[in-house]
Short mmCIF file of N, CA and C in Angstrom, two decimals:
data_model
loop_
_atom_site.label_atom_id
_atom_site.label_comp_id
_atom_site.label_asym_id
_atom_site.label_seq_id
_atom_site.Cartn_x
_atom_site.Cartn_y
_atom_site.Cartn_z
N MET K 1 271.37 64.07 296.14
CA MET K 1 271.74 63.85 297.46
C MET K 1 271.52 65.64 297.84
N LYS K 2 270.63 65.64 298.73
CA LYS K 2 270.53 66.98 299.66
C LYS K 2 271.26 67.37 301.18
N ILE K 3 271.98 68.29 300.73
CA ILE K 3 272.63 68.38 302.00
C ILE K 3 272.21 69.81 302.61
N SER K 4 272.08 69.94 303.94
CA SER K 4 271.71 71.35 304.34
C SER K 4 273.10 72.20 304.81
N ASN K 5 272.52 73.47 305.22
CA ASN K 5 272.97 74.86 305.11
C ASN K 5 274.19 74.67 306.40
N PHE K 6 273.76 73.95 307.36
CA PHE K 6 274.69 73.69 308.18
C PHE K 6 275.72 72.72 307.73
N LYS K 7 275.98 71.83 307.13
CA LYS K 7 276.65 71.07 306.98
C LYS K 7 277.50 71.92 305.92
N MET K 8 276.74 72.13 304.84
CA MET K 8 278.21 72.99 303.93
C MET K 8 278.79 74.04 304.51
N GLY K 9 278.30 74.66 305.53
CA GLY K 9 278.82 75.85 306.56
C GLY K 9 280.09 74.97 307.19
N LYS K 10 279.68 73.66 307.72
CA LYS K 10 280.83 73.04 309.05
C LYS K 10 281.93 72.45 307.85
N LEU K 11 281.55 72.14 306.57
CA LEU K 11 282.61 71.86 305.90
C LEU K 11 283.22 72.78 305.24
N PHE K 12 282.72 73.74 304.92
CA PHE K 12 283.55 75.03 304.51
C PHE K 12 284.88 75.75 305.43
N SER K 13 284.14 75.29 306.67
CA SER K 13 285.28 75.96 307.56
C SER K 13 286.06 74.97 307.68
N ILE K 14 285.91 73.11 307.94
CA ILE K 14 287.62 72.70 307.18
C ILE K 14 288.14 73.04 306.47
N ILE K 15 287.33 73.22 305.13
CA ILE K 15 288.31 73.46 304.01
C ILE K 15 288.88 75.13 304.51
N ARG K 16 288.42 76.18 304.65
CA ARG K 16 289.63 77.33 304.93
C ARG K 16 290.18 77.01 306.04
N LEU K 17 289.84 76.26 307.56
CA LEU K 17 291.24 76.08 308.45
C LEU K 17 292.28 75.55 307.57
N GLY K 18 291.61 74.55 306.48
CA GLY K 18 292.91 73.10 305.81
C GLY K 18 293.72 74.45 305.13
N TYR K 19 293.11 75.24 304.17
CA TYR K 19 293.65 76.08 303.54
C TYR K 19 294.73 77.12 304.17
N LEU K 20 294.33 77.48 305.61
CA LEU K 20 295.00 78.11 305.89
C LEU K 20 296.44 77.85 306.35
N LEU K 21 296.48 76.70 307.19
CA LEU K 21 297.15 75.95 307.38
C LEU K 21 298.18 75.01 306.91
N ASN K 22 297.78 74.76 305.10
CA ASN K 22 298.77 74.56 304.45
C ASN K 22 298.64 74.69 303.42
N HIS K 23 297.88 75.87 302.75
CA HIS K 23 297.57 76.58 301.42
C HIS K 23 297.60 75.72 300.16
N ASP K 24 297.74 74.37 300.29
CA ASP K 24 297.85 73.65 298.91
C ASP K 24 296.83 72.19 299.29
N PHE K 25 296.70 72.02 300.22
CA PHE K 25 295.93 70.39 300.31
C PHE K 25 294.50 70.58 301.32
N ILE K 26 293.48 69.60 300.94
CA ILE K 26 292.70 69.93 301.42
C ILE K 26 292.29 68.29 301.68
N ILE K 27 291.36 68.10 302.62
CA ILE K 27 290.72 66.54 302.92
C ILE K 27 289.38 66.39 302.67
N LEU K 28 288.30 65.65 302.18
CA LEU K 28 287.23 65.50 301.84
C LEU K 28 287.06 64.08 301.80
N PRO K 29 285.92 63.97 302.25
CA PRO K 29 285.18 62.86 302.01
C PRO K 29 285.04 62.42 300.90
N VAL K 30 285.14 61.16 300.29
CA VAL K 30 284.82 61.03 299.06
C VAL K 30 284.45 59.42 298.79
N SER K 31 283.53 58.79 298.03
CA SER K 31 283.05 57.39 297.49
C SER K 31 284.24 57.10 296.11
N LYS K 32 283.99 56.16 296.16
CA LYS K 32 285.17 55.42 294.72
C LYS K 32 284.21 55.77 293.43
N TYR K 33 282.83 55.42 293.60
CA TYR K 33 281.78 55.82 292.52
C TYR K 33 281.91 57.50 292.29
N TYR K 34 281.74 58.15 292.73
CA TYR K 34 281.91 59.76 292.42
C TYR K 34 283.59 59.98 291.34
N LEU K 35 284.27 59.03 292.07
CA LEU K 35 285.99 59.18 291.74
C LEU K 35 285.60 58.79 289.91
N ASN K 36 284.54 58.31 289.45
CA ASN K 36 284.69 57.97 288.26
C ASN K 36 284.11 58.86 287.37
N ILE K 37 283.16 59.49 288.37
CA ILE K 37 283.02 61.25 287.78
C ILE K 37 283.65 62.81 287.77
N LEU K 38 284.17 61.85 288.42
CA LEU K 38 285.42 63.52 289.00
C LEU K 38 286.48 63.48 287.69
N LYS K 39 286.59 61.85 286.93
CA LYS K 39 287.52 61.88 285.77
C LYS K 39 286.59 62.45 285.18
N VAL K 40 285.72 62.25 284.86
CA VAL K 40 285.08 62.61 283.63
C VAL K 40 284.68 64.59 283.31
N LEU K 41 284.54 64.74 284.94
CA LEU K 41 284.42 66.34 284.78
C LEU K 41 285.66 67.07 284.81
N PHE K 42 287.14 66.55 285.17
CA PHE K 42 288.27 67.32 284.59
C PHE K 42 288.94 66.66 283.55
N SER K 43 289.33 65.34 283.41
CA SER K 43 289.28 65.14 282.39
C SER K 43 291.07 64.82 282.41
N LYS K 44 291.49 63.92 281.44
CA LYS K 44 293.17 63.69 281.62
C LYS K 44 293.98 65.22 281.69
N ASN K 45 293.77 66.38 281.09
CA ASN K 45 294.14 67.34 280.97
C ASN K 45 294.25 68.09 282.22
N PHE K 46 293.38 67.91 283.28
CA PHE K 46 293.45 68.80 284.12
C PHE K 46 293.55 67.57 285.63
N ILE K 47 294.47 66.67 285.34
CA ILE K 47 294.75 65.58 286.40
C ILE K 47 296.07 65.61 286.01
N LEU K 48 297.17 65.30 287.10
CA LEU K 48 298.29 64.74 287.44
C LEU K 48 299.07 63.76 287.41
N GLY K 49 297.67 63.04 288.58
CA GLY K 49 297.86 62.08 288.87
C GLY K 49 296.92 61.10 290.03
N PHE K 50 297.27 60.14 290.37
CA PHE K 50 295.72 58.90 291.48
C PHE K 50 297.17 58.83 291.98
N PHE K 51 296.55 58.59 293.10
CA PHE K 51 297.37 57.86 294.02
C PHE K 51 296.97 57.03 295.31
N LEU K 52 296.77 55.84 295.75
CA LEU K 52 296.29 55.01 296.23
C LEU K 52 297.01 55.31 297.66
N PHE K 53 296.30 55.21 298.96
CA PHE K 53 296.83 55.61 300.27
C PHE K 53 296.01 55.05 301.31
N TYR K 54 296.61 54.81 302.47
CA TYR K 54 295.90 54.30 303.93
C TYR K 54 295.62 55.91 304.39
N ASP K 55 294.05 55.55 304.97
CA ASP K 55 293.47 56.58 305.82
C ASP K 55 293.33 55.74 307.07
N ASN K 56 294.52 56.96 308.05
CA ASN K 56 294.20 56.25 309.75
C ASN K 56 292.34 56.66 310.42
N ASN K 57 291.76 57.31 309.37
CA ASN K 57 290.67 57.21 310.05
C ASN K 57 289.58 56.30 309.24
N SER K 58 289.63 55.45 308.87
CA SER K 58 289.48 54.50 308.06
C SER K 58 288.19 55.16 306.63
N PHE K 59 288.59 55.97 306.40
CA PHE K 59 287.46 56.55 305.49
C PHE K 59 288.07 57.00 303.78
N LEU K 60 287.12 57.14 303.10
CA LEU K 60 287.96 57.49 301.73
C LEU K 60 288.12 58.38 301.57
N LYS K 61 288.91 59.20 301.47
CA LYS K 61 289.42 60.60 301.79
C LYS K 61 289.95 60.90 299.79
N ALA K 62 289.52 62.27 299.95
CA ALA K 62 290.45 62.89 298.73
C ALA K 62 291.16 64.01 298.96
N LYS K 63 292.38 64.20 298.30
CA LYS K 63 292.88 66.14 298.90
C LYS K 63 293.05 66.33 297.49
N ILE K 64 292.82 67.07 297.45
CA ILE K 64 292.36 67.85 296.40
C ILE K 64 293.36 69.37 296.03
N TYR K 65 294.11 69.75 294.91
CA TYR K 65 294.79 70.60 295.03
C TYR K 65 294.44 72.28 294.67
N LEU K 66 294.04 73.18 295.54
CA LEU K 66 292.78 74.58 295.13
C LEU K 66 293.51 75.34 295.67
N LYS K 67 295.05 75.69 295.19
CA LYS K 67 295.51 76.77 294.82
C LYS K 67 294.70 78.11 295.08
N TYR K 68 293.69 77.96 293.74
CA TYR K 68 292.81 79.08 293.54
C TYR K 68 291.44 79.35 294.27
N PHE K 69 291.36 78.46 295.26
CA PHE K 69 290.18 78.33 295.78
C PHE K 69 289.95 79.59 295.99
N PHE K 70 290.51 80.30 296.73
CA PHE K 70 289.80 81.86 297.69
C PHE K 70 289.98 82.99 296.52
N GLU K 71 291.06 82.70 295.74
CA GLU K 71 290.87 83.64 294.79
C GLU K 71 290.81 83.92 293.36
N ARG K 72 289.61 82.84 292.95
CA ARG K 72 289.27 82.63 291.83
C ARG K 72 288.03 82.33 292.08
N PRO K 73 286.79 83.76 292.28
CA PRO K 73 285.31 83.68 292.57
C PRO K 73 284.59 82.47 291.64
N PHE K 74 285.19 82.44 290.23
CA PHE K 74 283.78 81.57 289.24
C PHE K 74 284.17 80.81 290.04
N PHE K 75 285.61 80.22 289.73
CA PHE K 75 285.60 78.58 290.17
C PHE K 75 285.41 78.51 291.68
N ASN K 76 285.46 79.12 292.57
CA ASN K 76 284.91 78.95 293.77
C ASN K 76 283.51 78.57 293.82
N PHE K 77 282.39 79.19 293.20
CA PHE K 77 281.26 78.60 292.55
C PHE K 77 281.52 77.11 292.13
N ILE K 78 282.16 76.83 291.39
CA ILE K 78 282.60 75.61 290.73
C ILE K 78 282.52 74.14 291.89
N VAL K 79 283.44 74.97 292.83
CA VAL K 79 284.04 73.62 293.51
C VAL K 79 283.04 73.29 294.48
N TYR K 80 282.61 74.74 295.00
CA TYR K 80 281.34 74.93 295.59
C TYR K 80 279.75 73.59 295.52
N ASN K 81 279.47 73.62 294.44
CA ASN K 81 278.49 72.38 293.17
C ASN K 81 279.44 71.60 293.38
N LEU K 82 281.02 71.51 293.06
CA LEU K 82 281.25 69.70 292.92
C LEU K 82 281.24 69.25 294.95
N LEU K 83 281.17 69.73 295.13
CA LEU K 83 281.37 69.29 296.63
C LEU K 83 279.58 68.98 297.24
N LYS K 84 278.92 70.22 297.03
CA LYS K 84 277.31 69.77 296.97
C LYS K 84 277.20 68.56 296.75
N TYR K 85 277.25 67.70 295.61
CA TYR K 85 276.90 67.10 294.56
C TYR K 85 277.77 65.58 294.42
N PHE K 86 278.89 65.89 294.91
CA PHE K 86 279.68 64.75 294.52
C PHE K 86 280.53 64.66 295.94
N PHE K 87 281.06 64.98 296.70
CA PHE K 87 282.23 64.79 297.98
C PHE K 87 282.03 64.80 299.25
N PHE K 88 280.65 64.75 299.75
CA PHE K 88 280.33 64.98 300.91
C PHE K 88 279.23 63.77 301.09
N ILE K 89 279.82 62.43 300.71
CA ILE K 89 280.33 61.25 301.11
C ILE K 89 281.13 60.49 301.38
N ARG K 90 280.38 59.08 302.72
CA ARG K 90 281.45 58.43 303.19
C ARG K 90 280.98 56.80 302.63
N ILE K 91 281.71 56.23 303.25
CA ILE K 91 281.90 55.04 302.53
C ILE K 91 282.31 53.57 303.17
N LYS K 92 282.08 52.48 303.22
CA LYS K 92 283.16 51.35 303.55
C LYS K 92 283.08 50.49 302.67
N PHE K 93 284.43 50.05 302.37
CA PHE K 93 284.50 48.66 301.46
C PHE K 93 284.53 47.06 302.17
N LYS K 94 283.10 46.74 302.40
CA LYS K 94 282.99 45.06 303.09
C LYS K 94 284.07 44.30 302.72
N PHE K 95 284.14 44.15 301.48
CA PHE K 95 284.98 42.84 300.98
C PHE K 95 286.61 43.92 300.93
N PHE K 96 286.37 44.53 301.72
CA PHE K 96 288.17 44.42 302.27
C PHE K 96 288.23 44.24 303.44
N LYS K 97 287.25 43.69 304.11
CA LYS K 97 287.33 43.52 305.65
C LYS K 97 287.84 44.90 306.31
N GLY K 98 287.17 45.83 306.35
CA GLY K 98 287.13 47.12 307.21
C GLY K 98 288.37 48.06 306.74
N ILE K 99 288.98 47.98 305.55
CA ILE K 99 289.76 49.00 305.17
C ILE K 99 289.67 49.79 304.29
N ASP K 100 289.95 50.45 304.31
CA ASP K 100 289.06 51.82 303.18
C ASP K 100 290.63 52.04 302.22
N TYR K 101 290.34 52.16 301.10
CA TYR K 101 291.20 52.94 300.52
C TYR K 101 290.74 54.54 300.06
N GLY K 102 291.50 55.50 299.48
CA GLY K 102 291.33 56.25 298.95
C GLY K 102 292.14 57.24 297.75
N PHE K 103 292.00 58.24 297.72
CA PHE K 103 293.29 58.69 296.21
C PHE K 103 293.68 60.25 296.44
N MET K 104 294.44 60.42 295.95
CA MET K 104 294.89 61.86 296.01
C MET K 104 294.39 62.24 294.69
N LEU K 105 293.74 63.24 294.29
CA LEU K 105 293.65 64.13 293.20
C LEU K 105 294.02 65.29 292.72
N PHE K 106 295.29 65.36 291.94
CA PHE K 106 295.92 66.64 292.12
C PHE K 106 295.31 67.52 290.55
N THR K 107 295.15 68.85 290.41
CA THR K 107 295.01 69.58 289.22
C THR K 107 295.73 70.51 289.19
N THR K 108 296.49 70.83 288.35
CA THR K 108 297.09 72.32 287.59
C THR K 108 296.52 73.18 288.15
N SER K 109 297.25 74.33 288.43
CA SER K 109 296.58 75.21 288.77
C SER K 109 296.45 76.27 287.36
N LEU K 110 296.89 75.50 286.46
CA LEU K 110 296.75 76.19 284.81
C LEU K 110 295.68 75.73 284.34
N GLY K 111 295.29 74.18 285.09
CA GLY K 111 294.43 73.48 284.31
C GLY K 111 293.39 74.48 285.08
N LEU K 112 293.35 74.77 286.31
CA LEU K 112 291.97 75.43 286.75
C LEU K 112 291.71 76.73 286.00
N ILE K 113 292.51 77.20 286.13
CA ILE K 113 292.14 78.82 285.21
C ILE K 113 291.75 78.25 284.13
N PHE K 114 292.29 77.40 283.58
CA PHE K 114 291.96 77.31 281.59
C PHE K 114 290.10 77.12 281.75
N LEU K 115 290.16 76.00 282.80
CA LEU K 115 288.44 75.73 282.87
C LEU K 115 287.67 76.35 283.43
N GLU K 116 288.45 77.82 284.42
CA GLU K 116 287.09 78.86 284.92
C GLU K 116 287.04 79.87 283.15
N ASP K 117 288.18 80.05 282.56
CA ASP K 117 287.93 80.98 281.70
C ASP K 117 287.31 80.71 280.36
N CYS K 118 287.43 79.26 280.34
CA CYS K 118 286.64 78.66 279.06
C CYS K 118 284.50 78.95 279.75
N LEU K 119 284.28 78.95 280.89
CA LEU K 119 283.00 78.78 281.25
C LEU K 119 282.39 79.97 281.86
N ILE K 120 283.64 81.20 282.06
CA ILE K 120 283.25 82.62 282.00
C ILE K 120 283.27 83.15 280.44
N ASN K 121 283.70 82.90 279.64
CA ASN K 121 283.98 83.44 278.11
C ASN K 121 282.77 82.76 277.00
N LYS K 122 282.59 81.26 277.94
CA LYS K 122 281.56 80.86 277.16
C LYS K 122 281.84 80.21 275.99
N ILE K 123 283.26 79.76 275.71
CA ILE K 123 283.92 79.92 274.36
C ILE K 123 283.24 78.62 273.74
N THR K 124 282.72 77.42 274.21
CA THR K 124 282.28 76.40 273.39
C THR K 124 280.52 76.37 273.52
N GLY K 125 280.33 77.89 274.30
CA GLY K 125 278.33 78.13 274.49
C GLY K 125 277.94 77.13 275.23
N LYS K 126 278.98 75.90 275.34
CA LYS K 126 277.57 75.07 277.01
C LYS K 126 278.91 74.55 278.15
N PHE K 127 278.59 73.82 278.78
CA PHE K 127 279.40 73.18 280.00
C PHE K 127 280.62 72.04 279.30
N LEU K 128 281.63 72.02 279.09
CA LEU K 128 282.51 71.36 278.72
C LEU K 128 282.74 70.12 278.93
N PHE K 129 282.34 69.18 280.14
CA PHE K 129 282.25 68.00 280.65
C PHE K 129 281.29 67.67 280.74
N HIS K 130 280.89 66.30 280.33
CA HIS K 130 279.28 65.76 280.03
C HIS K 130 279.11 64.26 281.09
N LEU K 131 278.37 64.00 281.72
CA LEU K 131 278.52 62.97 282.25
C LEU K 131 277.44 61.76 281.92
N LYS K 132 278.36 61.12 281.20
CA LYS K 132 277.28 59.48 280.37
C LYS K 132 277.03 58.71 281.79
#
């Protein structure tokens, strides 16, 4: 999936605005297919919970805890790539008759720091999570 720089710039403007307004949560479009990929990427250690909720705009969206988004440069780079390949998706479930479901994904700040440090220090010598 290829995303233009304009779309990424617009997306990050929304992220910055959400960060300035809330400081805790941002909202991004996401599909259920990529949710499974995210589960693999973050693993159970970095996820506090998933919760279904209705969205008034009828799009699937994810709320992701990014407290260190602007404070951790290397993690910022990781998030950029995750956004680029996994998040910029809109999808509708026809079998739910127009009603779309979303989820909220929470990651702990401790988990984010651990992930970043492992990647920077190359503790394992390779990327920690593998897509199957």
